[in-house]
Short mmCIF file of C-alpha atoms in Angstrom, two decimals:
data_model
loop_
_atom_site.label_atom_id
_atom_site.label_comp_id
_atom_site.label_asym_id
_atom_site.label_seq_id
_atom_site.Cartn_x
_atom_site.Cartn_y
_atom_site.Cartn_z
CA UNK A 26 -98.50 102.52 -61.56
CA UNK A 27 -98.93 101.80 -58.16
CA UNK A 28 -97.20 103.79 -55.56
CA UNK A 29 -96.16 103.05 -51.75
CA UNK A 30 -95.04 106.03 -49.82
CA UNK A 31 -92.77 105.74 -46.52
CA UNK A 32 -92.06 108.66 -44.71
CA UNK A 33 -89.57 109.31 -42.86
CA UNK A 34 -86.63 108.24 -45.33
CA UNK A 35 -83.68 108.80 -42.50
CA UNK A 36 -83.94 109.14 -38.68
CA UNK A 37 -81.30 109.82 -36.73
CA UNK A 38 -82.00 109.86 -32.67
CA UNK A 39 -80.43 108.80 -29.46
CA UNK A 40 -80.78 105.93 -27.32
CA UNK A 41 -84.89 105.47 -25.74
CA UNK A 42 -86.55 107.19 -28.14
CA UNK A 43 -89.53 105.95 -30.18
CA UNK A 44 -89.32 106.26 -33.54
CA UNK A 45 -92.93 106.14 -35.63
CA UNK A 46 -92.45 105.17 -39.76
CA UNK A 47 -95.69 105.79 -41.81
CA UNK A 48 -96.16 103.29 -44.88
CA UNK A 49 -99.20 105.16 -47.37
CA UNK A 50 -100.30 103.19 -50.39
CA UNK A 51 -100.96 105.87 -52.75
CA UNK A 52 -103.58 105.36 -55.52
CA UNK A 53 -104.74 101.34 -54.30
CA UNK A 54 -106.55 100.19 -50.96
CA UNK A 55 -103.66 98.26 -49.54
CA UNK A 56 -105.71 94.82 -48.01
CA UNK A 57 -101.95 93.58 -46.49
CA UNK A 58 -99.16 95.53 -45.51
CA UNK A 59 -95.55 93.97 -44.96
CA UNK A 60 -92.31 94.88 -42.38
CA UNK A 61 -89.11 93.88 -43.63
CA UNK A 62 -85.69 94.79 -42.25
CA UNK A 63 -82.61 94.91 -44.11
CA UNK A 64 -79.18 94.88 -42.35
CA UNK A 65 -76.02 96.03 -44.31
CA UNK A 66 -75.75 93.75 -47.61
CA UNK A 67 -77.89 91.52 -46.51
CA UNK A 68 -81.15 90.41 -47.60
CA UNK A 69 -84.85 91.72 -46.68
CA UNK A 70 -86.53 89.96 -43.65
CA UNK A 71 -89.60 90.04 -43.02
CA UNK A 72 -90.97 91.79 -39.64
CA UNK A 73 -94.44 91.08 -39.80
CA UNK A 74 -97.92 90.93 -41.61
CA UNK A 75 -100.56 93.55 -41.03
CA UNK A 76 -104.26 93.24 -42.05
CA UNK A 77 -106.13 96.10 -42.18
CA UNK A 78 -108.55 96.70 -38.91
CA UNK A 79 -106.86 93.39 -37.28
CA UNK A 80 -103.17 92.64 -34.80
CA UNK A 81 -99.82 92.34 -36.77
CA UNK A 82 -98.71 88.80 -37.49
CA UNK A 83 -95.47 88.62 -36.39
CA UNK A 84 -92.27 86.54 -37.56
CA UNK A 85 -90.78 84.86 -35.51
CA UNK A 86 -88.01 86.07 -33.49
CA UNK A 87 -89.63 89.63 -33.77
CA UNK A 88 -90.68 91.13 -30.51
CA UNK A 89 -94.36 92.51 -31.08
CA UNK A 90 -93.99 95.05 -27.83
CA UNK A 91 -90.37 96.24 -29.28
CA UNK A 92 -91.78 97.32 -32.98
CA UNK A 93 -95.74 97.89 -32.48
CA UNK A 94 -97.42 98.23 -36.03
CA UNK A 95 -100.60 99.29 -36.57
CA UNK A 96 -103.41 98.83 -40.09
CA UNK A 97 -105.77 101.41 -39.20
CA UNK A 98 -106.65 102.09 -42.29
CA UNK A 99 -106.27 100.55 -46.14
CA UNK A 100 -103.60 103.41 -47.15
CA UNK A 101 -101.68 103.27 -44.00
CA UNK A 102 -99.56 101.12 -42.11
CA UNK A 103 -97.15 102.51 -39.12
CA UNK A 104 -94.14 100.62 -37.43
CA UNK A 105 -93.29 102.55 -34.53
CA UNK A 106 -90.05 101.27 -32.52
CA UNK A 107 -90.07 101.15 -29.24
CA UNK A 108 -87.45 102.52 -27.03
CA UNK A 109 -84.66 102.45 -29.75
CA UNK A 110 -81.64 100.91 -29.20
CA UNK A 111 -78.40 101.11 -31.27
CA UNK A 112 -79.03 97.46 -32.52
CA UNK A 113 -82.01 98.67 -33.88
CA UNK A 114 -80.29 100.84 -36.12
CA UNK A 115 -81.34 99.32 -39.72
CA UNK A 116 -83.51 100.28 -42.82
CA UNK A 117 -86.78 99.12 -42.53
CA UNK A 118 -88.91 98.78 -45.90
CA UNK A 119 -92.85 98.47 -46.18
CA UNK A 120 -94.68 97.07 -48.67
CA UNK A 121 -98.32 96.48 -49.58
CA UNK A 122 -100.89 94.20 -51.48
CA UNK A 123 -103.86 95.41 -52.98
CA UNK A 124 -105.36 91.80 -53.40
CA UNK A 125 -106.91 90.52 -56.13
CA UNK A 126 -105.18 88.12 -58.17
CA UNK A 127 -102.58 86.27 -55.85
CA UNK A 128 -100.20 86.59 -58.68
CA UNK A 129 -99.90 90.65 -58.32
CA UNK A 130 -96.58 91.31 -56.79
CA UNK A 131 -96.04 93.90 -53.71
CA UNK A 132 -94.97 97.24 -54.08
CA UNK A 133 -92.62 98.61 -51.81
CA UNK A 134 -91.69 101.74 -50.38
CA UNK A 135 -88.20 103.87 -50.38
CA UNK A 136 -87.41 102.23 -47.09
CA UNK A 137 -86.26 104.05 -44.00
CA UNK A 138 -82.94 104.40 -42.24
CA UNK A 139 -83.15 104.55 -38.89
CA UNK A 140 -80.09 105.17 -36.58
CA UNK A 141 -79.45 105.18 -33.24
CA UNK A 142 -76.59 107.05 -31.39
CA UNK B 9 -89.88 76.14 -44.96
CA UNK B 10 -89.65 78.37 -48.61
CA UNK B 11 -86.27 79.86 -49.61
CA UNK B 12 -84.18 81.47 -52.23
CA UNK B 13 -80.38 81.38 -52.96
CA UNK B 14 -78.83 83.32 -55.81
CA UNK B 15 -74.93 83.89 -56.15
CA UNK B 16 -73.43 86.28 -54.08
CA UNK B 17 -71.33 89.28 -55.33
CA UNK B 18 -69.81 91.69 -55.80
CA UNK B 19 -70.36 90.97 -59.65
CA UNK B 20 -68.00 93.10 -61.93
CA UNK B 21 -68.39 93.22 -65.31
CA UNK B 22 -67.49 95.70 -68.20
CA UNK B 23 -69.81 97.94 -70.05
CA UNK B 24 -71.55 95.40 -72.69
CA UNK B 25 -70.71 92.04 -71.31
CA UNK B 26 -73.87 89.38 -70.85
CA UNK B 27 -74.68 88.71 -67.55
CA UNK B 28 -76.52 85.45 -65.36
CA UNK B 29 -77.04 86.29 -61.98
CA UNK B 30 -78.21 82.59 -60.84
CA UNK B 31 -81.36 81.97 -58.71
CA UNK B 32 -82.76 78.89 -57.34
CA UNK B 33 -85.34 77.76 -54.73
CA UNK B 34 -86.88 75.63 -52.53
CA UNK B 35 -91.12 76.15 -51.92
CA UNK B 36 -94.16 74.27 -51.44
CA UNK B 37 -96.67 74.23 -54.17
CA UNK B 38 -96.16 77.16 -57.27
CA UNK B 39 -94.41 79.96 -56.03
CA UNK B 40 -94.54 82.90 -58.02
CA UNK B 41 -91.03 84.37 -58.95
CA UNK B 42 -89.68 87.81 -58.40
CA UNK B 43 -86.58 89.83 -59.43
CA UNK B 44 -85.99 93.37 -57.72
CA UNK B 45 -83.55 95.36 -58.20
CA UNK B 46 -82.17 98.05 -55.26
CA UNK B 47 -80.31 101.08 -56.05
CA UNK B 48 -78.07 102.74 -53.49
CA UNK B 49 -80.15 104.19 -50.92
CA UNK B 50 -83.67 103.24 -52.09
CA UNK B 51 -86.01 100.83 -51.72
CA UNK B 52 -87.09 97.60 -53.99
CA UNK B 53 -88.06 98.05 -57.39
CA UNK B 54 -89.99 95.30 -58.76
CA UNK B 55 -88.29 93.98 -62.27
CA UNK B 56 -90.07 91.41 -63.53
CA UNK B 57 -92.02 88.51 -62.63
CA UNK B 58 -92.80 85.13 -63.92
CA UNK B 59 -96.65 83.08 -61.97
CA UNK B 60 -95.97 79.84 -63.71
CA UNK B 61 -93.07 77.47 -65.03
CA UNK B 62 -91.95 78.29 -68.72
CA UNK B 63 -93.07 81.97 -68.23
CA UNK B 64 -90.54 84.13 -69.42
CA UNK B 65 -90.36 87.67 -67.44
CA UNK B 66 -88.58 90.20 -69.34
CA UNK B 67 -88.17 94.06 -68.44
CA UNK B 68 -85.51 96.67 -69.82
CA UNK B 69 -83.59 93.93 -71.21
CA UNK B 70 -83.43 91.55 -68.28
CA UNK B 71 -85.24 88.47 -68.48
CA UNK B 72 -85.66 85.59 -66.80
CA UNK B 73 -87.38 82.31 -67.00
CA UNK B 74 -89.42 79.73 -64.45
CA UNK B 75 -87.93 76.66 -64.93
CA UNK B 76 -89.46 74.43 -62.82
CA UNK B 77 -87.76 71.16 -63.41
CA UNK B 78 -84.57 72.95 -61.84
CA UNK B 79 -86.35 75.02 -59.86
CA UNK B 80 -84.53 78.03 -61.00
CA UNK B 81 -85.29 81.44 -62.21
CA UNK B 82 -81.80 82.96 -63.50
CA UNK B 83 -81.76 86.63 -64.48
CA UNK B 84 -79.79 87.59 -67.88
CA UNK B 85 -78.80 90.62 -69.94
CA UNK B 86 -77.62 90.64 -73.06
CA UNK B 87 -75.37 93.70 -72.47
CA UNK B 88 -75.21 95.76 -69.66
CA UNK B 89 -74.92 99.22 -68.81
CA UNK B 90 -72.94 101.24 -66.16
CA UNK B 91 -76.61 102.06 -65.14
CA UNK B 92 -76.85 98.98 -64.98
CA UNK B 93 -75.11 98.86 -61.30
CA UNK B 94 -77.48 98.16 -57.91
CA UNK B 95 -78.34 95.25 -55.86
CA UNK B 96 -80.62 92.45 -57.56
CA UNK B 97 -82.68 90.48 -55.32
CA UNK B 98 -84.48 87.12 -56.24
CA UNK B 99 -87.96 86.45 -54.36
CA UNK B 100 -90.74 84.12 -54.00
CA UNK B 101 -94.19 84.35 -52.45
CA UNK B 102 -95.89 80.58 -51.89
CA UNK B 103 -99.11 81.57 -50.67
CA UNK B 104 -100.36 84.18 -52.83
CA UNK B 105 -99.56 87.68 -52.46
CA UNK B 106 -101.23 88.30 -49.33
CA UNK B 107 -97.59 86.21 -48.07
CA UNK B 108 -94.62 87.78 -46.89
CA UNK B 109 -92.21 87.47 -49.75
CA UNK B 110 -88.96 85.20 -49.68
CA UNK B 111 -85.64 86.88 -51.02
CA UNK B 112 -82.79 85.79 -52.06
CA UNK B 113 -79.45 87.86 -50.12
CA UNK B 114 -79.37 90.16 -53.21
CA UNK B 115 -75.93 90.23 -55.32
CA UNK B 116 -74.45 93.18 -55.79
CA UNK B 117 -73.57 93.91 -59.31
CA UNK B 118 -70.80 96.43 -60.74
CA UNK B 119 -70.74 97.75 -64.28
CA UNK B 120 -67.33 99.41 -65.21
CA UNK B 121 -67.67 101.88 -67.70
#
C-alpha cells in the first residue's frame, strides 16, 4: 500500500534553532499534503494545507512565518520551524492525498517529535 | 464548523471483552468517516473507513457503521486483544480528501492480559 515517509522521527535542540521535517510520499504523487500537531493526549490539529507548486493554506491561529512549509514537489512536503521555542516542543504528523476519488483517505507519516530545551 | 466527539479514556478492559468506543459528529453535507488507530510513539494508522450512511467498515475485527440518522460511527470488537492497546481516533473529512481531516481527541484504550 501506500507509504508516507517523515524523517526526522525525534529532534532534540535548544532554544533559536530551526528545525526542517521532510514529509516523502513514497510510491503515489502526493497532489495535497497536510500539517497536523498533536500535543500530549490530545487530538491531531491541523497546521496547514499544502498544494504542490502553490503557498501553504494555513489554519487559523497558525503563524505562517513561525512554521514555513514548502510543496516543491509531488513526493515532498517540508515544515521547517522557525526559531524554536520550548512551546513548540510537540509531534508534528504529515499526511498526503494522492487525489482521485474524494473518498480515498490520507496516509500519514510516523510523525516527528520535536523538543526544545 | 465540522467536528467529532468520541468518549474519552483511558478504556480498560480484560483480554476478550467486546468493546464500543462511541463516535459522533457534526458536518455539512456527507462526510466520509475515519477510524485510526495510534500506537505508542507512531503515527496514524488508518483502520477502516465507511463514504456513505449504512456502510459498514470492518478491519481486523473492528467494525464500524455510518449511521446517519444519529450521526454516529461507533467502533466495536467482538473480543479484544492485549495487542489490542493504542490510541483510537475518530475522523471526518467534509470536502473530499483534498480537506484537512477532523478528529475526534482519540481514547486511549487498555487491554489487560
Amino acid at each position: 500500500g501506500a507509504v508516507v515517509s517523515q524523517h526526522p522521527s525525534w529532534v532534540i535542540c535548544k532554544s533559536g534553532t530551526s528545525v526542517k521535517i521532510e514529509c516523502r510520499s513514497l510510491d503515489f504523487q502526493a497532489t495535497t499534503m497536510f500539517w497536523y500537531r498533536q500535543f500530549p493526549k490530545q487530538s491531531l490539529m491541523l497546521m496547514a494545507t499544502s498544494n504542490e507548486g502553490s503557498k501553504a493554506t494555513y489554519e487559523q491561529g497558525v503563524e505562517k512565518d513561525k512554521f514555513l512549509i514548502n510543496h516543491a514537489s509531488l513526493t515532498l512536503s517540508t515544515l521547517t520551524v522557525t526559531s524554536a521555542h520550548p512551546e513548540d516542543s510537540s509531534f508534528y504528523i504529515c499526511s498526503a492525498y494522492g487525489g482521485g476519488r474524494s473518498n480515498q483517505p490520507q496516509h500519514f507519516g510516523d510523525g516527528t517529535r520535536l523538543s526544545i530545551l | 464548523g465540522d467536528s467529532v466527539t468520541q468518549m474519552e479514556g483511558p478504556v480498560t478492559l480484560s483480554e476478550e471483552a467486546f468493546l464500543t468506543i462511541n463516535c459522533t459528529y457534526t458536518a455539512t453535507g456527507y462526510p466520509s468517516l475515519f477510524w485510526y488507530v495510534q500506537y505508542p510513539g507512531e503515527g496514524l494508522q488508518l483502520l477502516l473507513k465507511a463514504t456513505k450512511a449504512d456502510d459498514k467498515g470492518s478491519n481486523k475485527g473492528f467494525e464500524a457503521t455510518y449511521r446517519k440518522e444519529t450521526t454516529s460511527f461507533h467502533l466495536e470488537k467482538g473480543s479484544v486483544q492485549v495487542s489490542d492497546s493504542a490510541v483510537y481516533f475518530c475522523a471526518l473529512v467534509s470536502g473530499g480528501g483534498a480537506d484537512g481531516l477532523t478528529f475526534g481527541k482519540g481514547t486511549h484504550l487498555i487491554i489487560q492480559p
